[in-house]
DNA sequence: CTGTTAGCGCATTCAG
DNA sequence: CTGAATGCGCTAACAG
């Protein structure tokens, strides 16, 4: 069903049909109604490709993210999807599995697909080969979760958040506080959060034990278990994300430690599921859905004004400490063991 | 950067450039190399819209699903995404929030977007207004998770799976086995699983207590708690999905019941997260990623042969019972209480 | 093996 | 306010 058919049946020109749809005001009410009626009868739907070809705007946004298996990104994508439809845009998501070459491939794919703009969560803005590509192409984009002075970003203050979390644990009496992270090199978020941990520990005058890095998620529980059975095991764990926190809790149980009785665990991300667990996850929450929504809105706004987004458009969204049940005051004897 | 520019710089015709890309064999190796080199230098990328307009094929698949907040569908979408890129397709996902009018809107949107085919998870194939629309449009589609004799579906035998689960619980000594479900009317999966429950109970010669329906997820835990504190409370719960199972476990704890000590809980879906919980979730696993993958492959195959998929192309994928830690033999005294 | 050309469906000048 | 004509970038005949 093309615009031609509608024009013919309505006895007007294609230009009039086009106007009736795109500039209803520029057409006599009578002819507009006529066109609308005929279009409806013929079940006419404007052809998106033709329109895109002609206007050079696809009204499609590309989304590049590491994985959908982490609810954090699923929640974010949901936010993106909602905001996109609300703004009249469709989205094409591509997952990269935290792999740099996949990031590049994804951007290439999306650019070839004629997207008007991109939202991406990259491993590390500094080392991403995809970003220069994007800038060269002149396509507007915004980074979500990442933080970098040279790029437009929508994120939270992960460093400050973790530092605060350390302070809270210290107030609960914890002294041996360890951090658990995925591969540090694979994510600037993990690096920021680790910095926050170090900062918080330094401020409390505590020595920070070595980072517990669990590169491959499959073996995370085993790796953690051995650490938790060590002589001077930590009394509290700060985990770089909620998935790790959940696995840490499991590792604790497998090691015969109860949470929060013997071990306190704090997560990061604020995935919805955390509230339904037992113990309910204590975590630093990010507004995942809002991160997605704001990314879309920033992008749409930039595209409307014809400019590509600059770094100074970056948004820092508020985080929060969600008090759950996986954290408690430290046992007296535990700390004694630490001191002695 | 258009094909014209490449042709000009390479000193050949646009047709040759087009062939060099689409039918490399139909071009002299020398000219092909030349074209490729020039195209690379000019950073040329074929324009997807123009190609789509010309060929009437977008190489884009639409995906309609209820939500990404349930890891089941996130896992499925991940499977869809992988298979799609592997097959040279992009995807446009749209979420419906289990709302029928949103399903219709989504299909409309996607059809207007020129997708070549659709994968959808609808509330109920029988009552969906979106499906007739699709058939009318002649666009190939496949349903995922849904089951219906008149549509091509990729799914598992939810009814049989739940009936088997009941049998297992009975073998563990359970007699008072209840089913927990979301809004039954909102999903044919829930209905199938409930039928399986009734069947399993009947086969065991047990009376099935009324379905515990928790329409609004937010209040699920409260609703469940009250049920679990009733005089003749169930000793085992079969939940229509893993998210409900997780909430049920929380409700049990809030009611002072331990899982699996006082209450056994079985889920449905097999979300990855379930294995990391404590207790690890006992559940009926579906191959979520494979459901997505097969849906894509079926669709691509159908599109290649030019036909729209028929109901007889439906696939029934294998499910499995994943033994976790949320299920145990019933306490003797609990059953006595039931008998007395 | 390569070039010329038409047209996919639409938005947009420019005339009237 | 409306119509005729042009071209967005590409592929598929067809001709050479």
Coordinates of N, CA, C and O in Angstrom, one line a residue, chain A residues 35-176:
Chain A
X35 N -8.5 12.3 2.9 CA -7.3 11.5 2.8 C -7.2 10.5 3.9 O -6.9 9.3 3.7
X36 N -7.5 11.0 5.1 CA -7.4 10.1 6.3 C -8.3 8.9 6.2 O -8.0 7.8 6.5
X37 N -9.5 9.2 5.7 CA -10.5 8.1 5.5 C -10.0 7.1 4.5 O -10.0 5.9 4.8
X38 N -9.6 7.6 3.4 CA -9.1 6.6 2.3 C -7.9 5.8 2.8 O -7.8 4.6 2.6
X39 N -7.0 6.5 3.5 CA -5.8 5.9 4.0 C -6.2 4.8 4.9 O -5.7 3.7 4.9
X40 N -7.2 5.1 5.8 CA -7.6 4.1 6.7 C -8.2 2.9 6.0 O -8.0 1.7 6.4
X41 N -9.1 3.2 5.1 CA -9.7 2.1 4.3 C -8.7 1.2 3.6 O -8.9 0.0 3.6
X42 N -7.7 1.8 3.1 CA -6.7 1.0 2.4 C -5.7 0.5 3.3 O -4.7 -0.2 2.9
X43 N -5.8 0.7 4.6 CA -4.9 0.2 5.6 C -3.5 0.7 5.3 O -2.5 0.0 5.4
X44 N -3.4 1.9 4.9 CA -2.1 2.5 4.5 C -1.2 2.8 5.6 O -1.7 3.4 6.6
X45 N 0.0 2.4 5.5 CA 1.0 2.8 6.5 C 2.2 3.3 5.8 O 2.8 2.6 4.9
X46 N 2.7 4.5 6.1 CA 3.8 5.1 5.4 C 5.0 4.2 5.5 O 5.3 3.6 6.5
X47 N 5.7 4.1 4.4 CA 6.9 3.2 4.4 C 8.1 3.9 5.0 O 8.6 4.9 4.6
X48 N 8.6 3.2 6.1 CA 9.6 3.8 6.9 C 10.9 4.0 6.1 O 11.6 5.0 6.2
X49 N 11.2 3.0 5.3 CA 12.5 3.1 4.6 C 12.5 4.2 3.6 O 13.5 4.9 3.5
X50 N 11.4 4.4 2.9 CA 11.3 5.4 1.9 C 11.5 6.8 2.6 O 12.2 7.7 2.1
X51 N 10.8 6.9 3.7 CA 10.8 8.1 4.4 C 12.2 8.4 4.9 O 12.7 9.5 4.9
X52 N 12.9 7.4 5.4 CA 14.2 7.5 5.9 C 15.2 7.9 4.8 O 16.0 8.8 5.0
X53 N 15.0 7.3 3.7 CA 15.9 7.6 2.6 C 15.7 9.1 2.2 O 16.7 9.8 1.9
X54 N 14.5 9.5 2.2 CA 14.2 10.9 1.7 C 14.7 11.9 2.8 O 15.3 12.9 2.4
X55 N 14.4 11.7 4.0 CA 14.6 12.7 5.0 C 16.0 12.5 5.7 O 16.4 13.4 6.4
X56 N 16.6 11.4 5.5 CA 17.9 11.1 6.1 C 17.8 11.0 7.6 O 18.7 11.3 8.3
X57 N 16.6 10.7 8.1 CA 16.4 10.4 9.5 C 15.6 9.1 9.7 O 14.5 9.0 9.1
X58 N 16.2 8.2 10.4 CA 15.5 6.9 10.6 C 14.6 6.8 11.8 O 13.8 5.9 11.8
X59 N 14.7 7.7 12.7 CA 14.0 7.6 14.0 C 14.3 6.3 14.6 O 13.4 5.7 15.2
X60 N 15.5 5.9 14.5 CA 15.9 4.6 15.2 C 17.2 5.0 16.1 O 18.1 5.7 15.6
X61 N 17.2 4.4 17.2 CA 18.4 4.6 18.1 C 19.1 3.3 18.3 O 18.4 2.3 18.5
X62 N 20.4 3.3 18.2 CA 21.1 2.1 18.5 C 21.5 2.0 20.0 O 21.7 3.0 20.6
X63 N 21.5 0.8 20.5 CA 21.9 0.7 22.0 C 22.9 -0.4 22.1 O 22.7 -1.6 21.6
X64 N 24.0 -0.1 22.6 CA 25.1 -1.1 22.8 C 25.3 -1.3 24.2 O 25.6 -0.4 25.0
X65 N 25.2 -2.6 24.7 CA 25.4 -2.9 26.1 C 26.0 -4.2 26.3 O 26.0 -5.1 25.3
X66 N 26.6 -4.4 27.4 CA 27.4 -5.7 27.6 C 26.6 -6.9 27.5 O 27.0 -7.9 26.9
X67 N 25.5 -6.9 28.3 CA 24.7 -8.2 28.3 C 23.3 -7.9 28.9 O 23.1 -6.9 29.5
X68 N 22.4 -8.7 28.6 CA 21.1 -8.6 29.2 C 20.9 -9.5 30.3 O 19.9 -9.5 31.0
X69 N 21.9 -10.4 30.6 CA 21.8 -11.3 31.6 C 22.0 -10.7 33.0 O 21.7 -11.3 34.0
X70 N 22.6 -9.5 33.0 CA 22.7 -8.8 34.3 C 21.4 -7.9 34.3 O 21.3 -7.0 33.5
X71 N 20.6 -8.1 35.3 CA 19.3 -7.3 35.4 C 19.5 -5.8 35.4 O 18.6 -5.1 35.0
X72 N 20.7 -5.4 35.8 CA 21.0 -3.9 35.7 C 20.7 -3.4 34.3 O 20.1 -2.4 34.2
X73 N 21.3 -4.1 33.4 CA 21.2 -3.6 32.0 C 19.8 -3.9 31.4 O 19.3 -3.1 30.5
X74 N 19.2 -4.9 31.9 CA 17.9 -5.2 31.4 C 16.9 -4.1 31.9 O 16.1 -3.6 31.1
X75 N 17.1 -3.7 33.1 CA 16.3 -2.6 33.7 C 16.5 -1.3 32.9 O 15.6 -0.6 32.6
X76 N 17.8 -1.1 32.6 CA 18.2 0.1 31.9 C 17.6 0.1 30.5 O 17.0 1.1 30.0
X77 N 17.7 -1.0 29.8 CA 17.1 -1.2 28.5 C 15.6 -0.9 28.5 O 15.0 -0.3 27.6
X78 N 15.0 -1.4 29.5 CA 13.5 -1.2 29.6 C 13.2 0.3 29.7 O 12.3 0.8 29.0
X79 N 14.0 1.0 30.5 CA 13.9 2.4 30.6 C 14.1 3.1 29.2 O 13.4 4.0 28.8
X80 N 15.1 2.7 28.5 CA 15.4 3.2 27.2 C 14.3 2.9 26.3 O 13.8 3.8 25.5
X81 N 13.8 1.7 26.3 CA 12.7 1.4 25.4 C 11.4 2.2 25.6 O 10.8 2.7 24.7
X82 N 11.1 2.4 26.9 CA 9.9 3.2 27.2 C 10.1 4.7 26.7 O 9.2 5.2 26.0
X83 N 11.2 5.3 27.0 CA 11.5 6.6 26.6 C 11.5 6.8 25.1 O 11.1 7.8 24.5
X84 N 12.1 5.8 24.5 CA 12.2 5.8 23.0 C 10.8 5.8 22.3 O 10.6 6.7 21.5
X85 N 10.0 4.9 22.7 CA 8.7 4.9 22.1 C 7.9 6.2 22.4 O 7.3 6.8 21.5
X86 N 8.1 6.7 23.6 CA 7.4 7.9 23.9 C 7.9 9.1 23.0 O 7.2 10.0 22.7
X87 N 9.2 9.0 22.6 CA 9.7 10.1 21.8 C 9.6 9.8 20.3 O 10.1 10.5 19.5
X88 N 8.9 8.7 20.0 CA 8.7 8.3 18.6 C 9.9 7.6 17.9 O 10.1 7.7 16.7
X89 N 10.7 7.0 18.7 CA 11.9 6.3 18.2 C 11.8 4.8 18.5 O 11.2 4.3 19.4
X90 N 12.4 4.0 17.6 CA 12.5 2.6 17.8 C 14.0 2.4 18.2 O 14.8 3.3 18.1
X91 N 14.3 1.2 18.9 CA 15.6 1.0 19.3 C 16.1 -0.4 18.7 O 15.3 -1.3 18.5
X92 N 17.4 -0.4 18.5 CA 18.1 -1.7 18.1 C 19.2 -1.9 19.1 O 20.2 -1.3 19.0
X93 N 19.0 -2.9 19.9 CA 20.0 -3.2 20.9 C 21.0 -4.2 20.4 O 20.6 -5.1 19.7
X94 N 22.2 -4.1 20.8 CA 23.2 -5.1 20.5 C 24.1 -5.4 21.7 O 24.4 -4.4 22.4
X95 N 24.3 -6.6 22.0 CA 25.1 -6.9 23.2 C 26.5 -7.3 22.8 O 26.8 -7.8 21.7
X96 N 27.5 -6.9 23.7 CA 28.9 -7.1 23.3 C 29.6 -8.1 24.2 O 30.8 -8.4 24.0
X97 N 29.0 -8.6 25.3 CA 29.7 -9.5 26.2 C 30.9 -9.0 26.8 O 31.9 -9.7 27.0
X98 N 31.0 -7.7 27.0 CA 32.2 -7.0 27.6 C 33.4 -7.1 26.7 O 34.5 -6.9 27.2
X99 N 33.2 -7.5 25.4 CA 34.4 -7.6 24.5 C 34.6 -6.4 23.6 O 33.7 -6.0 23.0
X100 N 35.8 -5.9 23.6 CA 36.1 -4.7 22.9 C 35.8 -4.8 21.4 O 35.3 -3.9 20.8
X101 N 36.2 -5.9 20.8 CA 36.0 -6.0 19.4 C 34.5 -6.1 19.0 O 34.1 -5.6 18.0
X102 N 33.8 -6.6 20.0 CA 32.3 -6.7 19.8 C 31.7 -5.3 19.9 O 30.8 -5.0 19.2
X103 N 32.3 -4.5 20.7 CA 31.8 -3.1 20.8 C 32.0 -2.4 19.5 O 31.1 -1.7 19.0
X104 N 33.2 -2.6 18.9 CA 33.4 -2.0 17.6 C 32.5 -2.5 16.5 O 31.9 -1.8 15.8
X105 N 32.4 -3.8 16.5 CA 31.5 -4.4 15.5 C 30.1 -3.9 15.7 O 29.4 -3.6 14.7
X106 N 29.6 -3.8 16.9 CA 28.3 -3.3 17.2 C 28.1 -1.9 16.6 O 27.1 -1.6 16.0
X107 N 29.0 -1.0 16.9 CA 28.9 0.3 16.4 C 28.9 0.4 14.9 O 28.1 1.1 14.2
X108 N 29.7 -0.4 14.3 CA 29.8 -0.5 12.8 C 28.4 -1.0 12.3 O 27.9 -0.4 11.4
X109 N 27.9 -2.0 12.9 CA 26.6 -2.6 12.5 C 25.5 -1.5 12.6 O 24.7 -1.3 11.6
X110 N 25.5 -0.8 13.7 CA 24.5 0.2 13.9 C 24.6 1.4 13.0 O 23.6 1.9 12.5
X111 N 25.8 1.8 12.7 CA 26.0 2.9 11.8 C 25.5 2.5 10.4 O 24.9 3.3 9.7
X112 N 25.8 1.3 10.0 CA 25.4 0.8 8.7 C 23.9 0.7 8.7 O 23.2 0.8 7.7
X113 N 23.3 0.6 9.9 CA 21.8 0.4 10.0 C 21.1 1.8 10.0 O 19.9 1.8 10.2
X114 N 21.9 2.8 9.8 CA 21.3 4.2 9.7 C 20.7 4.7 11.0 O 19.7 5.5 10.9
X115 N 21.2 4.3 12.1 CA 20.6 4.9 13.3 C 20.9 6.4 13.4 O 21.9 6.9 13.0
X116 N 20.0 7.1 14.1 CA 20.1 8.5 14.2 C 21.0 8.9 15.4 O 21.5 10.0 15.5
X117 N 21.2 7.9 16.3 CA 22.0 8.2 17.5 C 22.2 6.9 18.2 O 21.6 5.9 18.0
X118 N 23.2 7.0 19.2 CA 23.5 5.7 19.9 C 23.6 6.0 21.4 O 24.0 7.0 21.9
X119 N 23.2 5.0 22.2 CA 23.4 4.9 23.6 C 24.3 3.8 23.8 O 24.0 2.7 23.3
X120 N 25.4 4.0 24.5 CA 26.3 2.8 24.7 C 26.8 2.7 26.1 O 27.1 3.7 26.8
X121 N 27.0 1.5 26.5 CA 27.7 1.1 27.7 C 28.9 0.4 27.3 O 28.8 -0.7 26.8
X122 N 30.1 1.1 27.4 CA 31.3 0.4 26.9 C 32.1 0.0 28.1 O 31.9 0.3 29.3
X123 N 33.1 -0.8 27.8 CA 34.0 -1.3 28.9 C 34.7 -0.2 29.5 O 34.7 0.1 30.7
X124 N 35.4 0.6 28.6 CA 36.1 1.7 29.1 C 36.2 2.8 28.0 O 36.8 2.6 27.0
X125 N 35.7 4.0 28.3 CA 35.6 5.0 27.3 C 37.0 5.4 26.8 O 37.2 5.7 25.6
X126 N 38.0 5.3 27.6 CA 39.4 5.6 27.2 C 39.9 4.7 26.2 O 40.7 5.1 25.3
X127 N 39.6 3.4 26.3 CA 40.3 2.4 25.5 C 39.4 1.9 24.4 O 39.7 1.1 23.6
X128 N 38.2 2.5 24.3 CA 37.2 2.0 23.3 C 37.5 2.5 21.9 O 37.6 3.7 21.7
X129 N 37.7 1.6 21.0 CA 38.0 2.0 19.6 C 36.7 2.5 18.9 O 36.7 3.1 17.9
X130 N 35.6 2.1 19.6 CA 34.3 2.4 18.9 C 34.0 3.9 19.0 O 33.4 4.5 18.1
X131 N 34.4 4.6 20.0 CA 34.1 6.0 20.2 C 34.7 6.9 19.2 O 33.9 7.8 18.6
X132 N 36.0 6.8 18.9 CA 36.5 7.7 17.8 C 35.8 7.5 16.5 O 35.5 8.4 15.8
X133 N 35.5 6.3 16.2 CA 34.7 5.9 15.0 C 33.4 6.7 15.0 O 33.0 7.3 14.0
X134 N 32.7 6.7 16.1 CA 31.5 7.4 16.2 C 31.6 8.9 16.0 O 30.9 9.6 15.3
X135 N 32.7 9.5 16.6 CA 32.9 10.9 16.5 C 33.2 11.3 15.1 O 32.7 12.3 14.5
X136 N 34.0 10.4 14.4 CA 34.3 10.6 13.0 C 33.0 10.6 12.2 O 32.9 11.4 11.3
X137 N 32.1 9.7 12.5 CA 30.9 9.6 11.7 C 29.9 10.8 12.0 O 29.0 11.0 11.3
X138 N 30.2 11.5 13.1 CA 29.4 12.7 13.5 C 28.0 12.3 13.9 O 27.1 13.1 13.9
X139 N 27.8 11.0 14.4 CA 26.5 10.6 14.9 C 26.5 10.9 16.4 O 27.4 10.6 17.2
X140 N 25.4 11.5 16.9 CA 25.3 11.8 18.3 C 25.2 10.6 19.1 O 24.6 9.6 18.7
X141 N 25.8 10.6 20.3 CA 25.8 9.4 21.1 C 25.9 9.9 22.6 O 26.3 11.0 22.9
X142 N 25.6 9.0 23.5 CA 25.7 9.3 24.9 C 26.1 7.9 25.6 O 25.6 6.9 25.2
X143 N 27.0 8.0 26.5 CA 27.4 6.9 27.3 C 26.6 6.7 28.5 O 26.3 7.7 29.2
X144 N 26.2 5.5 28.8 CA 25.4 5.2 30.1 C 26.3 4.4 31.0 O 27.0 3.6 30.6
X145 N 26.3 4.8 32.3 CA 27.0 4.1 33.3 C 28.5 4.5 33.3 O 29.1 4.7 34.3
X146 N 29.1 4.7 32.1 CA 30.5 5.1 32.0 C 30.6 6.5 32.5 O 29.6 7.3 32.5
X147 N 31.8 6.9 32.9 CA 32.1 8.3 33.2 C 33.5 8.7 32.6 O 34.4 7.9 32.7
X148 N 33.4 9.8 31.9 CA 34.7 10.2 31.2 C 34.5 11.7 30.9 O 33.5 12.1 30.4
X149 N 35.6 12.5 31.2 CA 35.5 13.9 31.0 C 35.3 14.3 29.5 O 34.9 15.5 29.3
X150 N 35.7 13.5 28.6 CA 35.6 13.9 27.2 C 34.4 13.4 26.5 O 34.2 13.6 25.3
X151 N 33.5 12.7 27.2 CA 32.3 12.2 26.5 C 31.0 12.6 27.3 O 31.1 12.7 28.5
X152 N 29.9 12.7 26.6 CA 28.7 12.9 27.3 C 28.2 11.6 28.0 O 28.1 10.6 27.3
X153 N 28.0 11.7 29.3 CA 27.7 10.5 30.1 C 26.5 10.7 31.0 O 26.3 11.8 31.5
X154 N 25.8 9.6 31.2 CA 24.7 9.6 32.2 C 25.1 8.5 33.2 O 25.2 7.3 32.8
X155 N 25.4 8.9 34.4 CA 26.0 8.0 35.3 C 25.7 8.4 36.8 O 25.0 9.4 37.0
X156 N 26.2 7.7 37.7 CA 26.2 8.0 39.1 C 27.6 8.1 39.6 O 28.5 7.6 39.0
X157 N 27.7 8.7 40.8 CA 29.1 8.8 41.4 C 29.4 7.5 42.2 O 29.3 7.4 43.4
X158 N 29.9 6.6 41.4 CA 30.2 5.3 42.0 C 31.3 5.3 43.0 O 31.2 4.6 44.0
X159 N 32.3 6.2 42.7 CA 33.4 6.3 43.7 C 32.9 6.8 45.1 O 33.1 6.2 46.1
X160 N 32.2 7.9 45.0 CA 31.6 8.4 46.3 C 30.7 7.5 47.0 O 30.7 7.3 48.2
X161 N 29.9 6.8 46.2 CA 28.9 5.9 46.8 C 29.6 4.8 47.5 O 29.2 4.4 48.7
X162 N 30.6 4.2 46.9 CA 31.3 3.1 47.6 C 32.1 3.6 48.8 O 32.1 2.9 49.9
X163 N 32.7 4.8 48.7 CA 33.4 5.3 49.9 C 32.4 5.5 51.0 O 32.7 5.2 52.2
X164 N 31.2 6.0 50.7 CA 30.2 6.1 51.8 C 29.8 4.8 52.4 O 29.6 4.6 53.6
X165 N 29.7 3.8 51.5 CA 29.3 2.5 52.0 C 30.4 1.9 53.0 O 30.1 1.3 54.0
X166 N 31.6 2.2 52.6 CA 32.7 1.8 53.6 C 32.5 2.4 54.9 O 32.6 1.8 56.0
X167 N 32.3 3.7 54.9 CA 32.0 4.5 56.1 C 30.9 3.8 57.0 O 31.0 3.7 58.2
X168 N 29.9 3.5 56.3 CA 28.7 2.8 57.0 C 29.2 1.5 57.7 O 28.8 1.2 58.8
X169 N 29.9 0.8 56.9 CA 30.4 -0.5 57.5 C 31.3 -0.3 58.7 O 31.2 -1.0 59.7
X170 N 32.1 0.7 58.6 CA 33.0 1.1 59.7 C 32.2 1.4 60.9 O 32.5 1.0 62.1
X171 N 31.1 2.2 60.7 CA 30.3 2.6 61.8 C 29.6 1.4 62.4 O 29.2 1.4 63.6
X172 N 29.4 0.4 61.7 CA 28.8 -0.9 62.2 C 29.9 -1.7 62.9 O 29.6 -2.8 63.4
X173 N 31.1 -1.2 63.0 CA 32.1 -1.9 63.7 C 33.1 -2.7 62.9 O 34.0 -3.4 63.4
X174 N 32.9 -2.7 61.6 CA 33.7 -3.6 60.7 C 35.1 -2.9 60.6 O 35.2 -1.7 60.5
X175 N 36.1 -3.8 60.5 CA 37.5 -3.3 60.3 C 38.1 -4.1 59.1 O 38.8 -3.5 58.3
X176 N 37.8 -5.3 59.1 CA 38.3 -6.1 57.9 C 37.3 -6.1 56.8 O 36.4 -7.0 56.8

